[in-house]
Amino acid sequence: MASNAIETRELSKNYKELKAVDKVSLVVEKGTIFGLLGPNGAGKTTLISMLVTMRKPSGGSAKVNGFDIEREAGKVRESIGIVFQDQSLDDELTAKENLEMHAAMYNVPKGERRKRIEGMVKLVGLEEQLNKEVKTFSGGMKRRLEIARGLVHHPKILFLDEPTIGLDPQTRTSIWDYIKKLNREKGITIILTTHYMDEADSVCGKVAIIDHGKIIAEGGPKQMKNELGGDVVSIECANSEKCRKQLEGFAWVKNAVKHGGTVDARVEKGEEKIPKILAFAAKKGIMVKSVSLRKPSLDDVFIHYTGRTIREQEASPGAAMRLRRKAWGQKR
Amino acid sequence: MNREIEAIYALWKRELIRFFRAKSRVIGSLGMPFFFLAILGTGLSNAFALPMEGNYLEFITPGIIGMVLMFGSMFSGIIVLIDRQFGFLKETLVAPVSRTSIVIGKALGGATTAMFQGIIIMLIAFFLGVNFQIGNAVLLLVFMFMISVMFVSLGITIASKMEDMHGFQIIMNFLIMPLFFLSGALFPLSTAPEILKAASMFDPLTYGVNGLRFILLGYSEVPFATCFAVISAFTIAFIAIAILAFNRIEE
């Protein structure tokens, strides 16, 4: 038995000139909640779609549950559950019929189907809706049903592609609670992608940051934040670019990044630096609107490695194009 | 093997559940053929001379049954496109089941619902006064089944090649309607202009309609053996093409 849930070696996927996934080597240990973080179009979904054998890699290799994704695709498929980014239920069937259909396709023994379906539905709190048509469900209920469906055949790994996208904050929290419970109670390895850094921070045991198809940083969220060290002082000001340049000149500023009208400066002992910053701003004639102090978040980790915030990147037209090209189900 | 059969069964069942759940769809699909029979069939009943015994209503009944089989099964095939748009296709494509089984499951499901519609139309025709002389009921079912599987496969092939539903009107107007009109469902081919007659020989539905007419009324403009052979060949060819096309869908 392989001890790792996932091992990839220089796994790559090219779409003509575009390197959607660029030589990714990754190891995910069993039982972890592993988050693949990055802006839309970074290559998260493409990477996952190769791991679940929906797309053939252009280069490199990967093993999922010890099975090669190209030579043993069938075994990979049996051993994993998938929740796609976009809805993939049959709206006209009931929750139960959707689950039964899945159980049949994944060869769940007939005698066990009912018990398993009931168990899974209970886990995601949909007992009451079991015999209702899916088209009457809310977005959060559909997502929970998809999670239940992904588990009916008892997979060892559950892949979740942006499980909380398009859901309201309350539902998002409850979805993460279900995911954590699953991992804790059933020991299922969970691979998820998200671009909500705060959510990843609170859920994932380990994360990898992916940008332009490459893994640029990897580790525990805590460790990554600690490595960054110190505090982040956010200065909202009128002339932010000037402010950033000036701040970078100070020896005690590790780095300063501008996003929108705000400059984030990483410093040690932030509370002592705020007066200094304000004093220098007054001297240079920079109008400061507000100042805040925080511990580094995964967002700051992302900024540190890419020089941008995750949202800035999304807004760029190049990223949007990458996104469109690779949207699941549209590309043929 | 057992797993593949399970999957085929599950997909077949899904088609049936979906079909019978949407009551309006069942009724809607029977509307057009009903009016063809009740209005066109009765209205034109003495309008022209037929090369067979019986009236015009009787003449077009096998044609309308053929139409229902074709429309019904084509739509079931093209539903693959809707499945893709609404994401359900992905769920089936990532399952540890061969694509061939998926096509077979869908084809059987689509054929079953199409045959159901065909039989309803037969009953309606019977109540409108059509005097059926069904020689061989099993042969009738087999023949209806083959016509249906052939057209579901064609629908799946088209759906595998199309990006979205925009092309659907084109398929409807430039493929389905000509196939129907050329098949000799509504007029006798023997008295039609040569060019139409020649074109109809390339239309698989011609053999379907004439085969049905032979089984139901004992009359055909094409020898039944030819009909049976051509339909069998088309069915096998079309399902093979559908499997190929479906296997090419990347996801």
XYZ file of C-alpha atoms in Angstrom:
583
model
C 0.000 0.000 0.000
C 1.278 3.391 -0.916
C 1.509 5.703 2.032
C 0.687 8.812 0.085
C -2.705 9.728 -1.237
C -1.222 11.639 -4.136
C 2.181 11.815 -5.728
C 2.843 13.779 -8.873
C 6.053 14.087 -10.820
C 6.532 17.036 -13.127
C 2.901 16.791 -14.102
C 2.151 19.177 -16.968
C -0.717 20.175 -19.185
C -0.348 22.467 -22.160
C -3.060 24.015 -24.242
C -1.189 25.023 -27.371
C 1.230 27.724 -26.188
C -0.361 28.024 -22.756
C 1.200 26.064 -19.911
C -1.865 25.527 -17.739
C 0.001 23.211 -15.399
C 3.762 23.427 -15.491
C 5.824 20.554 -14.062
C 4.029 20.205 -10.770
C 5.597 17.799 -8.295
C 3.454 17.313 -5.290
C 2.975 14.883 -2.429
C -0.161 14.692 -0.337
C -0.106 12.410 2.661
C -3.096 10.298 3.579
C -5.661 11.815 5.869
C -4.787 15.443 5.195
C -7.050 18.236 4.139
C -4.986 19.664 1.355
C -5.802 23.036 -0.159
C -4.728 24.081 -3.608
C -4.831 27.848 -3.546
C -4.590 30.307 -6.325
C -6.498 32.812 -8.376
C -8.940 31.717 -11.051
C -7.040 30.508 -14.063
C -3.960 29.570 -12.060
C -4.242 25.918 -13.052
C -5.987 24.466 -10.014
C -8.878 22.951 -11.878
C -6.684 21.637 -14.675
C -4.399 19.983 -12.131
C -7.359 18.371 -10.394
C -8.949 17.260 -13.636
C -5.772 15.388 -14.495
C -5.692 13.744 -11.072
C -9.275 12.554 -11.466
C -8.402 11.206 -14.953
C -10.683 13.524 -16.844
C -7.822 15.012 -18.780
C -4.677 13.434 -20.056
C -1.443 15.067 -18.961
C 0.882 16.476 -21.617
C 3.859 15.386 -19.566
C 4.970 13.913 -16.263
C 3.143 11.341 -14.178
C 0.971 11.029 -11.128
C -0.293 8.402 -8.737
C -3.560 8.633 -6.895
C -4.076 6.098 -4.102
C -1.060 4.341 -5.574
C -2.647 3.986 -9.021
C -1.168 5.565 -12.101
C -3.591 8.131 -13.528
C -2.948 7.083 -17.112
C -2.446 3.349 -16.947
C -4.894 2.605 -14.130
C -7.531 5.264 -14.699
C -10.371 2.894 -13.816
C -8.890 2.088 -10.413
C -8.216 5.749 -9.745
C -11.844 6.545 -10.518
C -13.163 3.857 -8.200
C -11.076 5.100 -5.324
C -11.959 8.787 -5.454
C -14.991 10.992 -5.065
C -15.398 14.251 -6.919
C -17.417 17.376 -6.324
C -17.157 19.613 -9.350
C -17.005 23.354 -9.396
C -20.247 23.558 -11.374
C -23.350 21.706 -10.414
C -23.525 18.191 -11.821
C -26.743 16.746 -10.428
C -29.727 15.671 -12.457
C -32.239 18.347 -11.526
C -35.247 16.324 -12.546
C -34.421 13.376 -10.337
C -34.887 13.305 -6.584
C -31.938 13.376 -4.213
C -32.389 9.666 -3.647
C -32.507 8.854 -7.343
C -29.326 10.829 -7.916
C -27.590 8.893 -5.181
C -28.938 5.536 -6.377
C -27.774 6.284 -9.876
C -24.303 7.078 -8.578
C -24.231 3.927 -6.441
C -25.096 1.825 -9.484
C -22.452 3.475 -11.647
C -19.816 2.899 -8.969
C -20.860 -0.687 -8.397
C -21.860 -0.329 -4.759
C -23.265 -3.734 -3.716
C -27.065 -3.701 -4.031
C -27.686 -4.783 -0.446
C -25.617 -1.930 0.906
C -26.968 0.904 -1.190
C -29.869 1.904 0.981
C -27.827 1.922 4.148
C -25.037 3.929 2.589
C -27.344 6.451 1.001
C -29.141 6.978 4.285
C -25.851 7.334 6.132
C -24.466 9.883 3.702
C -27.633 11.903 3.575
C -27.631 12.055 7.351
C -24.049 13.217 7.353
C -24.917 16.235 5.212
C -28.262 16.822 6.900
C -30.584 16.173 3.967
C -32.758 13.390 5.441
C -35.889 15.459 5.033
C -35.234 16.201 1.372
C -34.361 12.681 0.280
C -37.419 12.216 -1.915
C -37.639 15.729 -3.281
C -36.583 16.698 -6.776
C -33.226 18.402 -6.875
C -34.563 21.388 -8.782
C -36.349 22.498 -5.617
C -33.054 22.616 -3.682
C -31.094 25.712 -2.690
C -27.488 26.123 -3.800
C -26.170 24.977 -0.451
C -28.391 21.895 -0.382
C -27.276 20.926 -3.864
C -23.662 21.268 -2.839
C -24.225 19.118 0.224
C -25.982 16.512 -1.886
C -23.034 16.473 -4.259
C -20.689 15.911 -1.342
C -22.887 13.047 -0.142
C -22.942 11.621 -3.648
C -19.169 11.824 -3.922
C -18.937 9.643 -0.818
C -21.513 6.941 -1.514
C -18.920 4.568 -2.950
C -16.583 5.076 0.049
C -13.706 6.772 -1.714
C -10.365 7.221 -0.019
C -9.905 10.693 -1.422
C -12.533 13.335 -1.975
C -11.774 16.062 -4.500
C -13.632 19.296 -4.041
C -13.222 21.961 -6.688
C -14.224 25.323 -5.206
C -16.806 23.729 -2.906
C -18.092 27.032 -1.557
C -18.107 29.197 -4.653
C -21.359 31.062 -5.166
C -22.717 30.229 -1.728
C -23.656 32.652 1.006
C -21.288 32.998 3.988
C -23.461 31.004 6.365
C -23.765 28.086 3.983
C -20.054 28.275 3.314
C -19.303 27.829 6.988
C -21.597 24.850 7.239
C -20.088 23.207 4.143
C -16.631 23.524 5.681
C -17.939 22.030 8.910
C -19.175 18.992 6.989
C -15.852 18.679 5.235
C -13.907 18.826 8.482
C -16.225 16.295 10.067
C -15.710 13.924 7.166
C -11.989 14.139 7.442
C -12.045 13.696 11.210
C -14.585 10.891 11.431
C -13.887 8.906 8.299
C -10.224 9.720 7.805
C -10.823 10.643 4.180
C -8.097 12.588 2.448
C -9.527 15.793 1.084
C -8.083 17.732 -1.815
C -9.783 21.031 -2.351
C -9.254 24.113 -4.399
C -10.390 27.513 -3.335
C -9.517 31.102 -3.746
C -10.948 32.059 -0.384
C -7.693 32.239 1.537
C -9.280 32.717 4.943
C -11.386 29.600 4.506
C -8.402 27.560 3.416
C -6.529 28.830 6.434
C -9.111 27.562 8.882
C -9.763 24.211 7.169
C -6.585 22.936 5.544
C -3.819 21.067 7.268
C -1.577 21.792 4.337
C -1.759 24.133 1.393
C 0.055 24.740 -1.855
C -0.083 28.059 -3.647
C -0.320 27.716 -7.383
C 0.145 30.536 -9.846
C 0.610 30.434 -13.619
C 0.547 26.637 -13.459
C 3.405 26.381 -10.985
C 3.459 25.557 -7.294
C 5.221 28.522 -5.761
C 4.893 27.692 -2.083
C 3.804 24.737 0.005
C 3.350 23.948 3.667
C 1.072 24.207 6.671
C -0.856 27.481 6.737
C 0.516 28.292 10.164
C 4.062 27.506 9.216
C 3.766 29.578 6.057
C 2.462 32.543 7.950
C 5.143 32.173 10.613
C 7.819 32.004 7.978
C 6.623 35.326 6.755
C 7.057 36.623 10.289
C 6.190 39.853 11.967
C 3.078 41.913 11.420
C 1.342 43.511 8.511
C 0.580 47.207 8.710
C -2.012 48.313 6.171
C -1.943 51.969 5.295
C -4.826 53.399 3.311
C -3.650 56.646 1.815
C -4.138 59.111 -1.031
C -0.808 58.686 -2.765
C -0.302 54.993 -2.277
C 2.434 54.402 -4.844
C 4.581 57.169 -3.385
C 3.914 55.794 0.055
C 4.935 52.300 -0.983
C 8.192 53.506 -2.514
C 9.071 55.470 0.558
C 8.271 52.602 2.880
C 10.407 50.225 0.901
C 13.341 52.524 1.560
C 13.263 51.828 5.279
C 15.462 49.040 6.576
C 12.806 47.903 9.028
C 10.231 47.297 6.292
C 10.643 43.754 4.958
C 8.502 44.496 1.957
C 5.695 46.779 0.901
C 2.967 45.897 -1.581
C 0.333 48.179 -2.992
C -3.130 46.957 -3.871
C -5.796 49.457 -4.722
C -5.381 52.463 -2.470
C -3.774 50.448 0.284
C -0.157 49.644 1.056
C 0.677 46.548 3.076
C 4.018 46.746 4.850
C 5.478 43.751 6.621
C 7.389 44.752 9.728
C 8.455 43.405 13.118
C 6.586 44.729 16.160
C 3.971 46.515 14.131
C 2.511 48.437 17.066
C 5.820 50.320 17.459
C 6.117 51.065 13.752
C 2.743 52.731 13.331
C 3.824 56.023 14.966
C 6.972 56.015 12.825
C 4.956 55.496 9.678
C 2.544 58.252 10.587
C 5.363 60.636 11.401
C 7.095 60.026 8.098
C 3.825 60.288 6.191
C 3.130 63.668 7.735
C 6.620 64.824 6.777
C 6.254 63.663 3.178
C 2.789 65.088 2.832
C 1.064 61.717 2.353
C -2.570 61.841 3.396
C -3.236 58.773 5.541
C -6.898 57.769 5.791
C -6.538 54.757 8.027
C -3.972 52.386 9.467
C -4.543 48.834 10.638
C -2.344 46.173 12.138
C -2.722 42.430 11.757
C -0.869 39.160 11.833
C -0.039 37.891 8.359
C -2.810 35.895 6.711
C -2.580 33.442 3.842
C -3.476 36.414 1.670
C -0.236 38.026 2.764
C 1.597 34.805 2.039
C 0.140 34.936 -1.442
C 1.172 38.570 -1.847
C 4.628 37.719 -0.617
C 5.156 35.028 -3.229
C 3.405 36.624 -6.174
C 3.643 40.337 -5.500
C -0.091 40.706 -5.991
C -3.269 40.058 -4.125
C -5.384 37.200 -5.324
C -8.152 39.587 -6.391
C -5.955 41.827 -8.488
C -4.873 38.864 -10.488
C -8.418 37.804 -11.135
C -9.294 41.153 -12.580
C -6.621 40.993 -15.254
C -7.881 40.108 -18.728
C -5.199 37.481 -19.239
C -6.411 35.549 -16.249
C -9.992 35.780 -17.424
C -8.979 34.350 -20.766
C -7.138 31.481 -19.149
C -10.176 30.852 -17.066
C -12.477 30.750 -20.028
C -10.245 28.458 -21.986
C -10.131 25.953 -19.255
C -13.610 26.021 -17.903
C -14.655 22.453 -17.134
C -17.031 20.945 -19.552
C -16.783 23.626 -22.161
C -13.445 22.732 -23.609
C -13.409 19.909 -26.068
C -19.034 -6.941 -16.890
C -21.631 -6.982 -14.187
C -20.696 -3.407 -13.383
C -21.254 -2.284 -16.948
C -24.691 -3.902 -16.999
C -25.544 -2.169 -13.712
C -24.561 1.147 -15.246
C -26.556 0.490 -18.422
C -29.562 -0.368 -16.306
C -29.157 2.778 -14.186
C -28.925 5.005 -17.258
C -31.894 3.293 -18.887
C -33.920 3.835 -15.737
C -32.933 7.482 -15.611
C -34.285 8.071 -19.116
C -37.578 6.491 -18.123
C -37.906 8.412 -14.870
C -37.189 11.684 -16.632
C -39.587 10.928 -19.450
C -42.555 9.943 -17.345
C -41.956 12.566 -14.676
C -42.507 15.436 -17.105
C -46.156 14.829 -17.912
C -46.317 17.868 -20.146
C -43.458 16.481 -22.211
C -45.265 13.190 -22.758
C -48.437 14.933 -23.816
C -46.564 17.548 -25.837
C -44.681 14.931 -27.795
C -47.929 13.222 -28.785
C -49.677 16.401 -29.907
C -48.196 16.784 -33.369
C -48.589 13.149 -34.456
C -52.130 13.159 -33.134
C -53.074 16.150 -35.283
C -51.312 14.669 -38.287
C -53.507 11.615 -37.974
C -56.743 13.206 -36.858
C -56.715 16.213 -39.175
C -54.379 15.563 -42.070
C -55.196 11.878 -42.184
C -58.957 12.238 -42.093
C -59.031 15.498 -44.068
C -57.141 14.057 -47.034
C -58.717 10.641 -46.801
C -60.274 10.820 -50.283
C -57.903 13.327 -51.845
C -55.767 11.042 -53.961
C -55.482 7.595 -55.299
C -53.330 5.212 -53.262
C -51.372 2.252 -54.567
C -52.818 0.159 -51.745
C -56.171 -0.754 -50.370
C -57.476 1.411 -47.560
C -57.730 5.156 -47.066
C -55.167 7.914 -46.598
C -55.370 7.734 -42.810
C -54.305 4.127 -42.996
C -51.576 5.006 -45.446
C -49.964 7.615 -43.220
C -50.363 5.823 -39.903
C -47.118 3.821 -40.285
C -45.481 7.029 -41.477
C -46.596 8.911 -38.377
C -45.461 6.071 -36.134
C -42.098 6.252 -37.889
C -42.039 10.001 -37.313
C -42.782 9.598 -33.612
C -40.044 7.000 -33.278
C -37.592 9.259 -35.052
C -38.482 12.480 -33.208
C -38.683 10.800 -29.816
C -35.404 8.975 -30.106
C -33.540 11.861 -31.747
C -34.523 14.093 -28.837
C -33.349 11.520 -26.300
C -30.009 11.475 -28.027
C -29.700 15.215 -28.211
C -30.420 15.418 -24.470
C -26.739 14.597 -24.061
C -26.195 18.252 -24.940
C -28.505 19.415 -22.186
C -26.747 17.054 -19.795
C -23.520 18.695 -20.743
C -24.897 22.195 -20.263
C -26.303 21.345 -16.863
C -23.231 19.456 -15.787
C -24.712 16.008 -15.305
C -22.697 14.604 -18.202
C -19.505 15.064 -16.181
C -20.853 12.892 -13.400
C -21.375 10.062 -15.874
C -18.089 10.625 -17.670
C -15.928 10.349 -14.539
C -17.656 7.212 -13.310
C -15.616 4.018 -13.584
C -17.797 2.851 -16.458
C -16.929 2.593 -20.128
C -18.272 5.195 -22.502
C -19.690 2.397 -24.608
C -21.944 1.382 -21.725
C -23.078 4.967 -21.314
C -24.090 5.122 -24.977
C -25.850 1.764 -24.772
C -27.730 2.762 -21.624
C -28.859 5.987 -23.201
C -29.783 4.317 -26.477
C -31.878 1.686 -24.710
C -33.564 4.308 -22.554
C -34.308 6.566 -25.519
C -35.544 3.640 -27.586
C -37.873 2.527 -24.807
C -39.511 5.927 -24.448
C -39.745 6.370 -28.220
C -41.399 2.968 -28.592
C -43.818 3.873 -25.859
C -44.817 6.953 -27.838
C -45.081 4.911 -31.027
C -47.409 2.426 -29.389
C -49.608 5.216 -28.005
C -49.913 6.624 -31.527
C -50.840 3.166 -32.779
C -53.629 3.023 -30.226
C -54.843 6.477 -31.226
C -54.863 5.426 -34.882
C -56.781 2.321 -33.944
C -59.470 4.439 -32.290
C -59.570 6.699 -35.330
C -60.574 3.652 -37.322
C -57.361 2.266 -38.786
C -57.741 -1.386 -39.543
C -54.412 -2.972 -38.539
C -53.471 -6.407 -39.803
C -50.500 -7.097 -37.605
C -48.998 -10.324 -38.790
C -46.187 -10.561 -36.302
C -46.179 -8.506 -33.095
C -42.653 -9.534 -32.115
C -41.337 -8.499 -35.503
C -43.141 -5.178 -35.086
C -41.481 -4.523 -31.727
C -38.061 -5.548 -33.006
C -38.445 -3.290 -36.013
C -39.614 -0.339 -33.925
C -36.718 -0.945 -31.563
C -34.184 -0.887 -34.358
C -35.550 2.342 -35.823
C -35.414 3.948 -32.379
C -31.898 2.811 -31.525
C -30.739 4.043 -34.925
C -32.064 7.543 -34.318
C -31.006 7.809 -30.668
C -27.526 6.965 -31.894
C -27.755 9.658 -34.529
C -28.891 12.105 -31.837
C -25.999 11.150 -29.547
C -23.551 11.549 -32.418
C -24.864 15.008 -33.216
C -24.883 15.996 -29.534
C -21.285 14.836 -29.164
C -20.243 17.114 -31.995
C -22.254 20.179 -31.076
C -21.092 22.796 -28.591
C -24.492 23.983 -27.400
C -28.184 24.054 -28.220
C -27.885 26.849 -30.791
C -27.453 24.413 -33.639
C -30.597 22.575 -32.709
C -32.888 24.493 -35.065
C -30.592 23.650 -37.953
C -30.742 19.969 -37.099
C -34.507 20.160 -36.817
C -35.069 21.983 -40.110
C -32.310 20.570 -42.272
C -32.066 17.008 -41.037
C -35.132 15.794 -39.189
C -37.803 17.388 -41.384
C -36.283 16.344 -44.751
C -35.752 12.813 -43.447
C -39.402 12.711 -42.480
C -40.802 14.203 -45.699
C -38.599 12.111 -47.980
C -39.467 8.862 -46.273
C -42.774 8.447 -48.061
C -44.596 8.803 -44.780
C -47.144 11.232 -46.216
C -47.292 10.371 -49.923
C -46.725 7.277 -52.040
C -43.227 7.194 -53.476
C -44.322 5.129 -56.464
C -46.141 8.093 -57.988
C -43.604 10.724 -56.861
C -41.171 12.457 -59.286
C -38.056 10.455 -60.020
C -35.741 12.851 -58.222
C -37.696 12.547 -54.974
C -37.846 8.820 -55.355
C -34.088 8.647 -55.843
C -33.430 10.885 -52.859
C -35.749 8.851 -50.654
C -33.643 5.779 -51.273
C -30.864 7.444 -49.237
C -33.174 8.160 -46.340
C -33.052 5.451 -43.663
C -36.528 6.414 -42.522
C -37.896 5.335 -45.932
C -37.045 1.765 -45.012
C -38.403 2.276 -41.516
C -41.742 3.627 -42.704
C -42.156 1.048 -45.450
C -41.155 -1.767 -43.146
C -43.726 -0.594 -40.601
C -46.354 -0.261 -43.303
C -45.693 -3.831 -44.332
C -45.914 -5.205 -40.800
C -48.994 -3.148 -39.917
C -50.959 -3.223 -43.177
C -49.318 -5.791 -45.395
C -48.293 -3.213 -48.000
C -44.877 -1.780 -48.803
C -43.288 0.135 -51.643
C -39.934 -1.404 -50.843
C -39.607 -5.163 -50.318
C -39.718 -5.920 -46.605
C -36.527 -7.963 -46.720
C -34.732 -4.896 -48.079
C -36.245 -2.717 -45.357
C -35.157 -5.109 -42.653
C -31.644 -5.477 -44.017
C -31.140 -1.731 -44.506
C -32.509 -0.827 -41.066
C -30.358 -3.477 -39.383
C -27.282 -2.191 -41.179
C -28.039 1.444 -40.349
C -28.733 0.616 -36.708
C -25.432 -1.163 -36.285
C -23.532 1.527 -38.165
C -25.138 4.403 -36.291
C -24.595 2.944 -32.852
C -20.962 2.290 -33.729
C -20.578 5.892 -34.884
C -22.300 7.147 -31.726
C -19.914 5.151 -29.542
C -16.952 6.538 -31.462
C -18.204 10.113 -31.255
C -19.067 9.823 -27.579
C -15.644 8.409 -26.817
C -14.134 11.509 -28.345
C -15.831 13.911 -25.934
C -13.011 15.120 -23.750
C -15.165 15.651 -20.736
